[in-house]
């Protein structure tokens, strides 16, 4: 099975691109959705111990947790040391199930793919991109988003140009869904003949 890593900075259209892969029958692992599930289940106790007052009846309270970790590198590293091993276990489970089902291609949708070194676990990388003006417009239209929050999020992410430089494929989402669909079909045709390179 060929494993594609899917990544892209905030507001580039990565979630939509992941849905388009799923439309083509490709199993997609969503790291963000898995974090949400962990924050409501198995990660709650460890996070509360590390960051007292960051959880409630519904599990991890993301606002309270953010207040304790955003902008604090040590706290962020501590949080990652709790969550990343759990994420890896779920990712492995997903890949095993996809392989067992006979899927020729699977997608790992991981926002911080390069930043966390997860690109070493995939055979090729798809970076979702769009011009900066489109990105900014999309993000600032989100509820509760401010220019300051946007700057903080972008500061944590590798610059889009660097991601594109390291990509095997770039999907530009600025020209609409049909264009993105066509680009994804092209990716799936190409990977059918590409060698696997996972380490």
mmCIF file of C-alpha atoms in Angstrom:
data_model
loop_
_atom_site.group_PDB
_atom_site.id
_atom_site.type_symbol
_atom_site.label_atom_id
_atom_site.label_comp_id
_atom_site.label_asym_id
_atom_site.label_seq_id
_atom_site.Cartn_x
_atom_site.Cartn_y
_atom_site.Cartn_z
ATOM 1 C CA UNK A 1 0.000 0.000 0.000
ATOM 2 C CA UNK A 2 1.254 3.473 -0.896
ATOM 3 C CA UNK A 3 1.020 5.997 1.957
ATOM 4 C CA UNK A 4 0.504 9.650 1.060
ATOM 5 C CA UNK A 5 1.113 12.378 3.611
ATOM 6 C CA UNK A 6 -1.279 15.304 3.273
ATOM 7 C CA UNK A 7 -0.414 18.662 4.819
ATOM 8 C CA UNK A 8 -0.814 22.381 4.329
ATOM 9 C CA UNK A 9 -0.896 25.526 6.390
ATOM 10 C CA UNK A 10 -4.099 26.802 7.988
ATOM 11 C CA UNK A 11 -6.690 28.112 5.533
ATOM 12 C CA UNK A 12 -5.172 26.396 2.493
ATOM 13 C CA UNK A 13 -8.067 23.973 1.983
ATOM 14 C CA UNK A 14 -6.490 20.821 3.421
ATOM 15 C CA UNK A 15 -9.713 19.479 4.985
ATOM 16 C CA UNK A 16 -11.556 19.889 1.689
ATOM 17 C CA UNK A 17 -8.709 18.154 -0.141
ATOM 18 C CA UNK A 18 -8.857 15.263 2.348
ATOM 19 C CA UNK A 19 -12.603 14.936 1.611
ATOM 20 C CA UNK A 20 -11.851 14.833 -2.114
ATOM 21 C CA UNK A 21 -9.399 11.950 -1.576
ATOM 22 C CA UNK A 22 -12.101 10.158 0.438
ATOM 23 C CA UNK A 23 -14.559 10.769 -2.438
ATOM 24 C CA UNK A 24 -12.125 8.832 -4.652
ATOM 25 C CA UNK A 25 -12.386 5.870 -2.260
ATOM 26 C CA UNK A 26 -9.053 6.499 -0.522
ATOM 27 C CA UNK A 27 -9.007 5.804 3.258
ATOM 28 C CA UNK A 28 -8.031 9.029 5.078
ATOM 29 C CA UNK A 29 -6.606 9.280 8.604
ATOM 30 C CA UNK A 30 -7.440 12.666 10.134
ATOM 31 C CA UNK A 31 -4.895 13.543 12.850
ATOM 32 C CA UNK A 32 -6.901 16.575 14.032
ATOM 33 C CA UNK A 33 -10.113 14.560 14.442
ATOM 34 C CA UNK A 34 -8.136 11.921 16.348
ATOM 35 C CA UNK A 35 -6.796 14.605 18.716
ATOM 36 C CA UNK A 36 -10.398 15.741 19.323
ATOM 37 C CA UNK A 37 -11.359 12.159 20.225
ATOM 38 C CA UNK A 38 -8.325 11.763 22.506
ATOM 39 C CA UNK A 39 -9.219 15.046 24.239
ATOM 40 C CA UNK A 40 -12.598 13.530 25.108
ATOM 41 C CA UNK A 41 -11.267 10.119 26.155
ATOM 42 C CA UNK A 42 -7.887 8.501 26.797
ATOM 43 C CA UNK A 43 -5.733 11.663 26.988
ATOM 44 C CA UNK A 44 -7.886 13.507 29.554
ATOM 45 C CA UNK A 45 -6.334 12.139 32.743
ATOM 46 C CA UNK A 46 -2.702 12.656 31.671
ATOM 47 C CA UNK A 47 -3.432 16.182 30.416
ATOM 48 C CA UNK A 48 -5.207 17.139 33.649
ATOM 49 C CA UNK A 49 -2.208 15.881 35.653
ATOM 50 C CA UNK A 50 0.228 17.879 33.525
ATOM 51 C CA UNK A 51 -1.974 20.968 33.205
ATOM 52 C CA UNK A 52 -4.296 21.207 36.234
ATOM 53 C CA UNK A 53 -7.621 22.897 35.525
ATOM 54 C CA UNK A 54 -7.455 22.272 31.757
ATOM 55 C CA UNK A 55 -10.264 19.698 31.692
ATOM 56 C CA UNK A 56 -13.964 19.579 32.519
ATOM 57 C CA UNK A 57 -16.978 17.274 32.216
ATOM 58 C CA UNK A 58 -16.591 17.101 28.431
ATOM 59 C CA UNK A 59 -12.894 16.209 28.640
ATOM 60 C CA UNK A 60 -10.123 18.622 27.709
ATOM 61 C CA UNK A 61 -11.254 22.247 27.549
ATOM 62 C CA UNK A 62 -9.249 23.466 24.553
ATOM 63 C CA UNK A 63 -9.550 27.140 25.560
ATOM 64 C CA UNK A 64 -8.205 26.494 29.070
ATOM 65 C CA UNK A 65 -5.468 24.211 27.728
ATOM 66 C CA UNK A 66 -4.450 26.792 25.090
ATOM 67 C CA UNK A 67 -4.117 29.414 27.813
ATOM 68 C CA UNK A 68 -1.532 27.180 29.510
ATOM 69 C CA UNK A 69 0.473 26.011 26.475
ATOM 70 C CA UNK A 70 0.301 28.554 23.630
ATOM 71 C CA UNK A 71 3.516 30.536 23.477
ATOM 72 C CA UNK A 72 5.210 28.269 26.038
ATOM 73 C CA UNK A 73 7.629 25.910 24.265
ATOM 74 C CA UNK A 74 8.236 23.656 27.281
ATOM 75 C CA UNK A 75 4.510 23.259 27.954
ATOM 76 C CA UNK A 76 3.892 22.555 24.271
ATOM 77 C CA UNK A 77 6.614 19.872 24.287
ATOM 78 C CA UNK A 78 5.092 18.318 27.409
ATOM 79 C CA UNK A 79 1.642 18.235 25.778
ATOM 80 C CA UNK A 80 3.102 16.670 22.625
ATOM 81 C CA UNK A 81 4.895 14.011 24.693
ATOM 82 C CA UNK A 82 1.467 12.969 26.044
ATOM 83 C CA UNK A 83 -0.545 13.150 22.832
ATOM 84 C CA UNK A 84 1.897 12.068 20.090
ATOM 85 C CA UNK A 85 2.404 8.445 21.252
ATOM 86 C CA UNK A 86 -1.398 8.012 21.402
ATOM 87 C CA UNK A 87 -1.728 9.516 17.929
ATOM 88 C CA UNK A 88 0.946 7.168 16.559
ATOM 89 C CA UNK A 89 -0.905 4.149 17.954
ATOM 90 C CA UNK A 90 -4.146 5.237 16.246
ATOM 91 C CA UNK A 91 -2.290 5.971 13.014
ATOM 92 C CA UNK A 92 -0.731 2.482 13.003
ATOM 93 C CA UNK A 93 -4.158 0.941 13.651
ATOM 94 C CA UNK A 94 -5.604 2.927 10.733
ATOM 95 C CA UNK A 95 -2.817 1.868 8.332
ATOM 96 C CA UNK A 96 -3.137 -1.794 9.314
ATOM 97 C CA UNK A 97 -6.905 -1.703 8.710
ATOM 98 C CA UNK A 98 -6.480 0.102 5.359
ATOM 99 C CA UNK A 99 -3.878 -2.439 4.225
ATOM 100 C CA UNK A 100 -6.072 -5.337 5.319
ATOM 101 C CA UNK A 101 -8.971 -3.890 3.314
ATOM 102 C CA UNK A 102 -6.806 -4.036 0.169
ATOM 103 C CA UNK A 103 -6.629 -0.269 -0.370
ATOM 104 C CA UNK A 104 -3.861 0.570 -2.881
ATOM 105 C CA UNK A 105 -3.393 4.061 -1.368
ATOM 106 C CA UNK A 106 -4.029 5.565 2.078
ATOM 107 C CA UNK A 107 -3.746 9.208 3.157
ATOM 108 C CA UNK A 108 -2.369 10.503 6.470
ATOM 109 C CA UNK A 109 -3.801 14.000 6.945
ATOM 110 C CA UNK A 110 -1.332 15.572 9.413
ATOM 111 C CA UNK A 111 -1.246 19.395 9.769
ATOM 112 C CA UNK A 112 2.297 19.482 11.244
ATOM 113 C CA UNK A 113 3.638 16.687 9.008
ATOM 114 C CA UNK A 114 7.070 18.238 8.403
ATOM 115 C CA UNK A 115 7.297 19.979 11.773
ATOM 116 C CA UNK A 116 6.893 16.663 13.666
ATOM 117 C CA UNK A 117 9.021 14.554 11.298
ATOM 118 C CA UNK A 118 6.006 12.487 10.206
ATOM 119 C CA UNK A 119 7.103 12.867 6.558
ATOM 120 C CA UNK A 120 9.569 10.004 7.246
ATOM 121 C CA UNK A 121 6.540 7.685 7.671
ATOM 122 C CA UNK A 122 5.018 8.317 4.231
ATOM 123 C CA UNK A 123 5.939 7.443 0.634
ATOM 124 C CA UNK A 124 5.148 10.866 -0.861
ATOM 125 C CA UNK A 125 3.851 14.223 0.372
ATOM 126 C CA UNK A 126 0.951 16.285 -0.966
ATOM 127 C CA UNK A 127 1.039 19.928 0.120
ATOM 128 C CA UNK A 128 -2.211 21.897 -0.165
ATOM 129 C CA UNK A 129 -1.583 25.519 -1.022
ATOM 130 C CA UNK A 130 -3.208 28.773 -2.124
ATOM 131 C CA UNK A 131 -1.999 32.366 -2.521
ATOM 132 C CA UNK A 132 -1.407 34.218 0.779
ATOM 133 C CA UNK A 133 -4.276 36.646 0.133
ATOM 134 C CA UNK A 134 -6.731 33.734 -0.299
ATOM 135 C CA UNK A 135 -5.396 32.029 2.840
ATOM 136 C CA UNK A 136 -5.735 35.181 4.958
ATOM 137 C CA UNK A 137 -9.260 35.904 3.705
ATOM 138 C CA UNK A 138 -10.421 32.329 4.466
ATOM 139 C CA UNK A 139 -8.984 32.293 7.988
ATOM 140 C CA UNK A 140 -10.175 35.727 9.076
ATOM 141 C CA UNK A 141 -13.698 34.741 7.998
ATOM 142 C CA UNK A 142 -13.725 32.031 10.693
ATOM 143 C CA UNK A 143 -15.682 32.781 13.887
ATOM 144 C CA UNK A 144 -13.536 34.069 16.740
ATOM 145 C CA UNK A 145 -10.444 34.473 14.566
ATOM 146 C CA UNK A 146 -8.334 37.601 14.963
ATOM 147 C CA UNK A 147 -5.213 38.861 13.201
ATOM 148 C CA UNK A 148 -3.191 38.135 16.391
ATOM 149 C CA UNK A 149 -4.465 34.547 16.663
ATOM 150 C CA UNK A 150 -3.724 34.043 12.987
ATOM 151 C CA UNK A 151 -0.145 35.318 13.435
ATOM 152 C CA UNK A 152 0.396 32.938 16.397
ATOM 153 C CA UNK A 153 -0.874 29.930 14.415
ATOM 154 C CA UNK A 154 1.196 30.765 11.335
ATOM 155 C CA UNK A 155 4.300 31.237 13.517
ATOM 156 C CA UNK A 156 4.015 27.579 14.627
ATOM 157 C CA UNK A 157 3.778 26.313 11.068
ATOM 158 C CA UNK A 158 6.549 25.928 8.532
ATOM 159 C CA UNK A 159 6.254 28.634 5.816
ATOM 160 C CA UNK A 160 4.120 27.598 2.845
ATOM 161 C CA UNK A 161 7.028 28.132 0.423
ATOM 162 C CA UNK A 162 9.198 25.698 2.416
ATOM 163 C CA UNK A 163 6.422 23.095 2.418
ATOM 164 C CA UNK A 164 5.938 23.430 -1.337
ATOM 165 C CA UNK A 165 9.697 23.031 -1.857
ATOM 166 C CA UNK A 166 9.630 19.712 0.044
ATOM 167 C CA UNK A 167 6.420 18.402 -1.548
ATOM 168 C CA UNK A 168 6.156 15.635 -4.119
ATOM 169 C CA UNK A 169 2.819 17.127 -5.209
ATOM 170 C CA UNK A 170 1.212 20.541 -4.679
ATOM 171 C CA UNK A 171 -2.585 20.877 -4.869
ATOM 172 C CA UNK A 172 -3.599 24.509 -5.440
ATOM 173 C CA UNK A 173 -7.101 25.035 -4.046
ATOM 174 C CA UNK A 174 -7.559 28.628 -5.204
ATOM 175 C CA UNK A 175 -9.295 27.698 -8.478
ATOM 176 C CA UNK A 176 -12.238 25.817 -6.967
ATOM 177 C CA UNK A 177 -13.332 22.212 -6.327
ATOM 178 C CA UNK A 178 -13.275 20.905 -9.895
ATOM 179 C CA UNK A 179 -9.690 22.012 -10.345
ATOM 180 C CA UNK A 180 -8.678 20.440 -7.001
ATOM 181 C CA UNK A 181 -10.481 17.183 -7.959
ATOM 182 C CA UNK A 182 -8.559 17.046 -11.225
ATOM 183 C CA UNK A 183 -5.248 17.590 -9.406
ATOM 184 C CA UNK A 184 -6.062 14.770 -6.965
ATOM 185 C CA UNK A 185 -6.900 12.387 -9.813
ATOM 186 C CA UNK A 186 -3.513 13.254 -11.305
ATOM 187 C CA UNK A 187 -1.782 12.482 -7.957
ATOM 188 C CA UNK A 188 -3.507 9.084 -7.698
ATOM 189 C CA UNK A 189 -2.480 8.152 -11.258
ATOM 190 C CA UNK A 190 1.140 9.132 -10.556
ATOM 191 C CA UNK A 191 1.498 7.283 -7.225
ATOM 192 C CA UNK A 192 0.357 4.039 -8.841
ATOM 193 C CA UNK A 193 3.809 3.800 -10.462
ATOM 194 C CA UNK A 194 5.963 5.487 -7.788
ATOM 195 C CA UNK A 195 8.350 3.557 -5.513
ATOM 196 C CA UNK A 196 7.637 3.413 -1.790
ATOM 197 C CA UNK A 197 10.151 5.249 0.367
ATOM 198 C CA UNK A 198 8.919 4.986 3.975
ATOM 199 C CA UNK A 199 11.710 4.638 6.524
#
